[in-house]
């Protein structure tokens, strides 16, 4: 079978490898689609070489069907449509014991710390599987993981109907946060520098602003009626984005830190004090976010076709990564690993 491997200092190589049969408690999944995300681009840039094995298989956003089950596996049969929640935790550390297993002190993020989904057959522990409704296409189901990220972010914000939410950064996660926030009847505005990404968001009926526009402050003031935002989602991972996320909040506003910052940042703590702001980290997701993401997709609340810009077959995975790394007119890129048979 084929697998897309990360080769340090080179990039992505598609190689012929033997599938690993499922051991006790494991399930082998025939992979349909794998999404490529910003984290995968960080891997490619060599930023995670201390975590990922050379020739390791990457990919953590996927859909597929059960192909085979190992000894002791119950409740799963070949052909069942599934996705995988790519987190493994120890269950023993203080973080796990406090009920925060998803950010375990020894978290194994599958697709970075252990082999990922971008292969035709992928063997995982059964407890990672999440069932999919038969009516949901496997192409749409490839978005369950990023929708779960967005759902977790919105839950962390405790967003209520009618509240104003500013999303800073309009890539796939930013747009999905806006989409999920809208399902909670929030007043959403998204700022993004890239005109193509702005056009995708505005095509979905999301209000957008150019983060580079001259009178951004004035426009934000007009939007919030001078009150400032109730919630800001910092998705850009930049100092400028963080500055805006603090400056745009009104009294007792909540800043949700979603983007990955490559280094420690400055935060205007004077304003945090003055306006009684709250800073909230939001990392990955919990099982409930996965369940909610499946439901949102099943209900058709997520505009899958607008978000998926391109699908490449597994043999062409290097081109799929290139298209994302080059930027331009692209949002989410999927790799077709074959299980959907090109029809779903
Ligand atoms: Zn991701
Ligand atoms: Zn733990």
Short mmCIF file of C-alpha atoms and ligand atoms in Angstrom, two decimals:
data_model
loop_
_atom_site.label_atom_id
_atom_site.label_comp_id
_atom_site.label_asym_id
_atom_site.label_seq_id
_atom_site.Cartn_x
_atom_site.Cartn_y
_atom_site.Cartn_z
CA UNK A 1 0.00 0.00 0.00
CA UNK A 2 1.02 3.67 -0.28
CA UNK A 3 1.91 5.98 2.61
CA UNK A 4 2.93 9.67 2.64
CA UNK A 5 6.01 9.97 4.84
CA UNK A 6 7.78 12.99 6.23
CA UNK A 7 11.46 12.93 5.27
CA UNK A 8 13.50 15.41 7.31
CA UNK A 9 15.21 18.00 5.16
CA UNK A 10 13.33 16.87 2.04
CA UNK A 11 9.56 17.00 2.43
CA UNK A 12 6.86 14.47 1.65
CA UNK A 13 7.66 11.20 -0.05
CA UNK A 14 5.03 8.66 -1.11
CA UNK A 15 6.38 5.16 -0.51
CA UNK A 16 5.18 1.59 -0.83
CA UNK A 17 4.93 0.05 2.66
CA UNK A 18 3.31 -3.00 4.25
CA UNK A 19 0.10 -2.28 6.21
CA UNK A 20 0.31 -3.08 9.92
CA UNK A 21 -2.27 -5.70 10.92
CA UNK A 22 -4.38 -4.79 13.97
CA UNK A 23 -3.09 -6.17 17.27
CA UNK A 24 -5.23 -6.80 20.37
CA UNK A 25 -7.60 -3.86 20.97
CA UNK A 26 -6.68 -2.25 17.64
CA UNK A 27 -8.66 -1.50 14.51
CA UNK A 28 -7.32 -1.19 10.99
CA UNK A 29 -9.03 1.60 9.06
CA UNK A 30 -9.20 1.89 5.30
CA UNK A 31 -8.55 5.62 4.91
CA UNK A 32 -10.80 7.73 2.67
CA UNK A 33 -9.70 11.38 3.03
CA UNK A 34 -7.01 13.14 5.03
CA UNK A 35 -6.98 16.91 5.49
CA UNK A 36 -3.74 18.87 5.55
CA UNK A 37 -3.52 21.57 8.21
CA UNK A 38 -1.17 24.30 9.39
CA UNK A 39 0.42 21.91 11.88
CA UNK A 40 1.44 19.64 9.00
CA UNK A 41 3.14 22.60 7.32
CA UNK A 42 5.06 23.24 10.56
CA UNK A 43 6.20 19.61 10.43
CA UNK A 44 7.34 20.07 6.84
CA UNK A 45 9.27 23.20 7.76
CA UNK A 46 11.26 21.07 10.24
CA UNK A 47 9.83 22.78 13.33
CA UNK A 48 8.81 19.47 14.93
CA UNK A 49 11.79 17.25 14.15
CA UNK A 50 12.24 16.38 17.83
CA UNK A 51 8.69 14.96 17.91
CA UNK A 52 8.19 13.23 14.56
CA UNK A 53 10.15 10.22 13.36
CA UNK A 54 12.09 10.48 10.11
CA UNK A 55 9.91 8.71 7.50
CA UNK A 56 7.00 9.06 9.93
CA UNK A 57 3.50 9.08 8.42
CA UNK A 58 1.69 12.36 9.12
CA UNK A 59 -1.99 13.32 8.98
CA UNK A 60 -4.53 13.68 11.81
CA UNK A 61 -7.75 14.88 10.11
CA UNK A 62 -9.41 11.95 8.39
CA UNK A 63 -12.36 9.78 7.51
CA UNK A 64 -12.51 6.13 6.53
CA UNK A 65 -14.06 2.73 7.07
CA UNK A 66 -13.18 -0.09 9.42
CA UNK A 67 -11.18 -2.69 7.45
CA UNK A 68 -10.26 -5.23 10.13
CA UNK A 69 -10.44 -5.62 13.89
CA UNK A 70 -7.90 -7.12 16.28
CA UNK A 71 -8.45 -9.50 19.15
CA UNK A 72 -10.80 -8.24 21.87
CA UNK A 73 -12.32 -5.46 19.76
CA UNK A 74 -16.06 -5.16 20.22
CA UNK A 75 -18.64 -2.89 18.65
CA UNK A 76 -16.88 -2.34 15.32
CA UNK A 77 -17.37 -4.22 12.07
CA UNK A 78 -15.70 -3.99 8.68
CA UNK A 79 -17.29 -1.26 6.57
CA UNK A 80 -18.33 0.97 9.51
CA UNK A 81 -17.68 4.63 8.64
CA UNK A 82 -15.37 6.24 11.20
CA UNK A 83 -13.12 9.11 12.05
CA UNK A 84 -10.32 9.15 14.61
CA UNK A 85 -9.82 11.51 17.53
CA UNK A 86 -6.02 11.64 17.33
CA UNK A 87 -5.19 12.01 21.03
CA UNK A 88 -3.73 9.44 23.40
CA UNK A 89 -3.28 10.31 27.06
CA UNK A 90 -1.65 8.60 30.03
CA UNK A 91 -4.58 8.74 32.48
CA UNK A 92 -2.12 9.02 35.39
CA UNK A 93 -0.68 12.55 35.41
CA UNK A 94 -2.18 15.41 37.47
CA UNK A 95 -3.75 16.93 34.32
CA UNK A 96 -5.45 13.66 33.39
CA UNK A 97 -6.59 13.04 36.96
CA UNK A 98 -8.17 16.50 37.00
CA UNK A 99 -10.29 15.45 34.00
CA UNK A 100 -8.29 17.32 31.36
CA UNK A 101 -7.03 14.24 29.49
CA UNK A 102 -7.03 16.11 26.15
CA UNK A 103 -4.08 18.21 27.35
CA UNK A 104 -2.35 15.37 29.24
CA UNK A 105 1.19 16.17 30.40
CA UNK A 106 2.39 13.27 28.22
CA UNK A 107 -0.04 13.70 25.35
CA UNK A 108 0.58 11.61 22.23
CA UNK A 109 -0.79 13.60 19.30
CA UNK A 110 -1.30 10.90 16.69
CA UNK A 111 0.05 12.04 13.32
CA UNK A 112 3.00 13.83 14.97
CA UNK A 113 4.19 11.81 17.96
CA UNK A 114 3.03 8.51 16.47
CA UNK A 115 2.12 7.36 12.91
CA UNK A 116 -0.71 9.29 11.25
CA UNK A 117 -3.49 8.79 8.74
CA UNK A 118 -1.96 9.58 5.35
CA UNK A 119 -1.76 5.98 4.21
CA UNK A 120 -4.21 3.56 2.65
CA UNK A 121 -4.62 1.45 5.80
CA UNK A 122 -4.06 2.86 9.26
CA UNK A 123 -4.06 0.86 12.49
CA UNK A 124 -5.16 2.65 15.68
CA UNK A 125 -6.34 1.71 19.21
CA UNK A 126 -10.13 1.14 19.17
CA UNK A 127 -10.78 3.85 21.78
CA UNK A 128 -9.69 6.52 19.28
CA UNK A 129 -12.50 5.71 16.85
CA UNK A 130 -15.53 7.97 16.54
CA UNK A 131 -18.55 6.55 14.65
CA UNK A 132 -19.92 8.46 11.65
CA UNK A 133 -23.54 8.50 10.50
CA UNK A 134 -24.01 6.58 7.27
CA UNK A 135 -25.64 9.60 5.61
CA UNK A 136 -22.56 11.81 6.07
CA UNK A 137 -20.20 11.71 3.09
CA UNK A 138 -16.64 10.66 3.87
CA UNK A 139 -15.43 13.82 2.11
CA UNK A 140 -17.38 16.02 4.54
CA UNK A 141 -16.34 13.80 7.44
CA UNK A 142 -12.69 14.67 6.77
CA UNK A 143 -13.58 18.04 8.35
CA UNK A 144 -14.74 16.57 11.69
CA UNK A 145 -11.37 17.25 13.36
CA UNK A 146 -11.04 20.93 12.36
CA UNK A 147 -14.74 21.50 13.17
CA UNK A 148 -14.07 19.93 16.60
CA UNK A 149 -11.23 22.43 17.07
CA UNK A 150 -13.60 25.30 16.24
CA UNK A 151 -16.30 23.88 18.51
CA UNK A 152 -13.85 23.60 21.41
CA UNK A 153 -12.80 27.23 20.88
CA UNK A 154 -16.43 28.43 20.94
CA UNK A 155 -17.16 26.34 24.05
CA UNK A 156 -14.10 27.83 25.80
CA UNK A 157 -15.48 31.29 24.98
CA UNK A 158 -18.84 30.46 26.65
CA UNK A 159 -20.37 32.36 23.75
CA UNK A 160 -24.02 33.37 24.26
CA UNK A 161 -26.65 34.35 21.67
CA UNK A 162 -26.36 37.97 20.58
CA UNK A 163 -22.80 38.42 21.83
CA UNK A 164 -20.25 40.01 19.51
CA UNK A 165 -17.35 37.79 18.47
CA UNK A 166 -14.33 38.97 16.51
CA UNK A 167 -12.35 36.25 14.74
CA UNK A 168 -8.78 37.26 13.88
CA UNK A 169 -7.47 35.11 11.03
CA UNK A 170 -9.57 33.67 8.20
CA UNK A 171 -7.94 30.34 7.35
CA UNK A 172 -9.97 27.14 7.70
CA UNK A 173 -10.02 27.26 11.52
CA UNK A 174 -10.97 30.96 11.65
CA UNK A 175 -13.79 30.44 9.15
CA UNK A 176 -15.00 27.34 11.02
CA UNK A 177 -15.00 29.27 14.31
CA UNK A 178 -17.14 31.94 12.61
CA UNK A 179 -19.48 29.23 11.29
CA UNK A 180 -19.83 27.52 14.70
CA UNK A 181 -20.22 30.89 16.49
CA UNK A 182 -23.02 31.75 14.09
CA UNK A 183 -24.88 28.55 14.99
CA UNK A 184 -24.97 30.04 18.53
CA UNK A 185 -26.51 33.25 17.19
CA UNK A 186 -23.42 35.34 17.94
CA UNK A 187 -22.72 38.56 15.99
CA UNK A 188 -19.59 37.50 14.12
CA UNK A 189 -16.98 39.60 12.34
CA UNK A 190 -13.83 38.14 10.80
CA UNK A 191 -10.62 40.05 10.00
CA UNK A 192 -8.13 38.62 7.53
CA UNK A 193 -5.44 40.17 5.29
CA UNK A 194 -5.77 37.75 2.33
CA UNK A 195 -8.43 38.83 -0.22
CA UNK A 196 -9.16 35.27 -1.39
CA UNK A 197 -9.81 34.05 2.17
CA UNK A 198 -11.97 37.11 2.82
CA UNK A 199 -13.98 36.33 -0.30
CA UNK A 200 -14.58 32.73 0.85
CA UNK A 201 -15.81 33.95 4.25
CA UNK A 202 -18.01 36.69 2.81
CA UNK A 203 -19.42 34.18 0.30
CA UNK A 204 -20.67 32.29 3.37
CA UNK A 205 -22.45 35.39 4.61
CA UNK A 206 -19.81 36.15 7.26
CA UNK A 207 -19.02 39.86 7.77
CA UNK A 208 -15.36 40.48 6.96
CA UNK A 209 -12.81 43.27 7.29
CA UNK A 210 -9.33 43.62 5.83
CA UNK A 211 -6.94 43.50 8.80
CA UNK A 212 -4.67 45.83 6.81
CA UNK A 213 -7.33 48.47 6.24
CA UNK A 214 -6.43 51.99 7.37
CA UNK A 215 -9.29 52.66 9.71
CA UNK A 216 -9.60 49.21 11.26
CA UNK A 217 -10.17 50.66 14.74
CA UNK A 218 -12.96 52.92 13.48
CA UNK A 219 -14.62 50.05 11.63
CA UNK A 220 -14.47 47.81 14.70
CA UNK A 221 -15.90 50.59 16.85
CA UNK A 222 -18.78 51.03 14.44
CA UNK A 223 -19.40 47.27 14.43
CA UNK A 224 -19.59 46.99 18.22
CA UNK A 225 -21.40 50.29 18.71
CA UNK A 226 -18.37 51.51 20.68
CA UNK A 227 -18.74 48.76 23.29
CA UNK A 228 -15.89 46.55 22.09
CA UNK A 229 -16.22 42.85 21.37
CA UNK A 230 -17.49 40.39 23.98
CA UNK A 231 -15.12 37.73 22.64
CA UNK A 232 -12.04 37.75 20.41
CA UNK A 233 -10.61 34.57 18.88
CA UNK A 234 -6.90 35.01 18.16
CA UNK A 235 -6.28 32.53 15.35
CA UNK A 236 -3.43 34.24 13.49
CA UNK A 237 -0.59 33.32 15.86
CA UNK A 238 0.98 36.75 15.29
CA UNK A 239 1.89 39.65 17.61
CA UNK A 240 -0.30 41.99 15.56
CA UNK A 241 -3.24 39.59 15.86
CA UNK A 242 -2.76 39.32 19.61
CA UNK A 243 -2.52 43.10 19.99
CA UNK A 244 -5.80 43.47 18.11
CA UNK A 245 -7.42 40.67 20.14
CA UNK A 246 -6.68 42.60 23.37
CA UNK A 247 -7.43 46.08 22.00
CA UNK A 248 -10.79 45.10 20.46
CA UNK A 249 -12.32 43.68 23.65
CA UNK A 250 -14.84 45.58 25.71
CA UNK A 251 -15.20 45.42 29.51
CA UNK A 252 -14.88 41.87 30.86
CA UNK A 253 -14.29 40.58 27.34
CA UNK A 254 -12.81 37.12 26.79
CA UNK A 255 -9.80 36.49 24.57
CA UNK A 256 -9.56 32.91 23.31
CA UNK A 257 -6.00 31.98 22.31
CA UNK A 258 -6.35 29.56 19.39
CA UNK A 259 -3.33 30.28 17.17
CA UNK A 260 0.03 28.68 17.84
CA UNK A 261 2.61 31.33 18.71
CA UNK A 262 6.15 30.33 17.85
CA UNK A 263 7.56 32.44 20.69
CA UNK A 264 6.38 34.19 23.87
CA UNK A 265 4.43 37.38 23.06
CA UNK A 266 3.81 40.77 24.63
CA UNK A 267 0.31 41.24 26.07
CA UNK A 268 -1.03 44.63 27.11
CA UNK A 269 -1.60 43.66 30.75
CA UNK A 270 -2.54 47.22 31.60
CA UNK A 271 -5.62 46.84 29.42
CA UNK A 272 -6.28 43.35 30.76
CA UNK A 273 -6.38 44.90 34.24
CA UNK A 274 -8.25 48.05 33.25
CA UNK A 275 -11.07 46.29 31.37
CA UNK A 276 -11.11 43.16 33.58
CA UNK A 277 -10.38 40.96 30.56
CA UNK A 278 -10.08 37.19 30.61
CA UNK A 279 -7.44 35.24 28.68
CA UNK A 280 -8.45 31.69 27.79
CA UNK A 281 -6.26 29.08 26.13
CA UNK A 282 -7.98 26.63 23.78
CA UNK A 283 -6.03 23.62 22.66
CA UNK A 284 -7.28 20.68 20.57
CA UNK A 285 -10.66 19.25 21.71
CA UNK A 286 -12.48 16.87 23.99
CA UNK A 287 -14.57 13.88 22.98
CA UNK A 288 -17.76 15.98 23.27
CA UNK A 289 -16.37 18.40 20.67
CA UNK A 290 -15.92 15.50 18.23
CA UNK A 291 -19.50 14.35 18.79
CA UNK A 292 -20.76 17.92 18.31
CA UNK A 293 -18.66 18.32 15.15
CA UNK A 294 -20.17 15.16 13.63
CA UNK A 295 -23.65 16.54 14.39
CA UNK A 296 -22.89 19.96 12.87
CA UNK A 297 -21.65 18.31 9.67
CA UNK A 298 -24.60 15.91 9.56
CA UNK A 299 -27.02 18.83 9.93
CA UNK A 300 -25.34 20.61 7.02
CA UNK A 301 -24.28 23.55 9.21
CA UNK A 302 -20.74 23.46 7.79
CA UNK A 303 -20.23 24.68 4.20
CA UNK A 304 -17.93 21.83 3.20
CA UNK A 305 -17.69 22.69 -0.50
CA UNK A 306 -16.66 26.29 0.19
CA UNK A 307 -13.93 25.20 2.60
CA UNK A 308 -12.43 22.29 0.65
CA UNK A 309 -10.51 23.95 -2.21
CA UNK A 310 -8.73 20.96 -3.63
CA UNK A 311 -8.48 17.15 -3.44
CA UNK A 312 -5.39 15.22 -4.60
CA UNK A 313 -4.92 11.46 -4.73
CA UNK A 314 -2.41 9.96 -2.27
CA UNK A 315 0.25 9.43 -4.96
CA UNK A 316 0.13 13.21 -5.54
CA UNK A 317 0.39 14.13 -1.84
CA UNK A 318 3.58 16.20 -2.38
CA UNK A 319 1.67 18.45 -4.81
CA UNK A 320 -1.15 18.82 -2.28
CA UNK A 321 1.32 20.03 0.37
CA UNK A 322 2.98 22.37 -2.16
CA UNK A 323 -0.34 23.99 -3.05
CA UNK A 324 -0.97 24.83 0.62
CA UNK A 325 2.60 25.94 1.33
CA UNK A 326 2.50 28.29 -1.68
CA UNK A 327 -0.68 29.90 -0.35
CA UNK A 328 -2.88 31.85 -2.71
CA UNK A 329 -6.36 30.70 -3.60
CA UNK A 330 -6.56 27.80 -1.20
CA UNK A 331 -8.31 26.92 2.06
CA UNK A 332 -8.53 23.24 3.02
CA UNK A 333 -6.70 20.64 0.91
CA UNK A 334 -7.67 16.95 1.17
CA UNK A 335 -5.70 13.88 0.15
CA UNK A 336 -7.83 11.05 -1.25
CA UNK A 337 -6.44 7.77 0.10
CA UNK A 338 -8.92 5.64 -1.83
CA UNK A 339 -11.48 4.14 0.57
CA UNK A 340 -14.31 6.35 -0.67
CA UNK A 341 -13.80 4.93 -4.13
CA UNK A 342 -13.93 8.42 -5.60
CA UNK A 343 -17.69 8.51 -5.14
CA UNK A 344 -18.43 9.75 -1.63
ZN1 LIG B 1 -4.76 19.99 12.42
ZN1 LIG B 2 -1.83 12.35 31.46
#
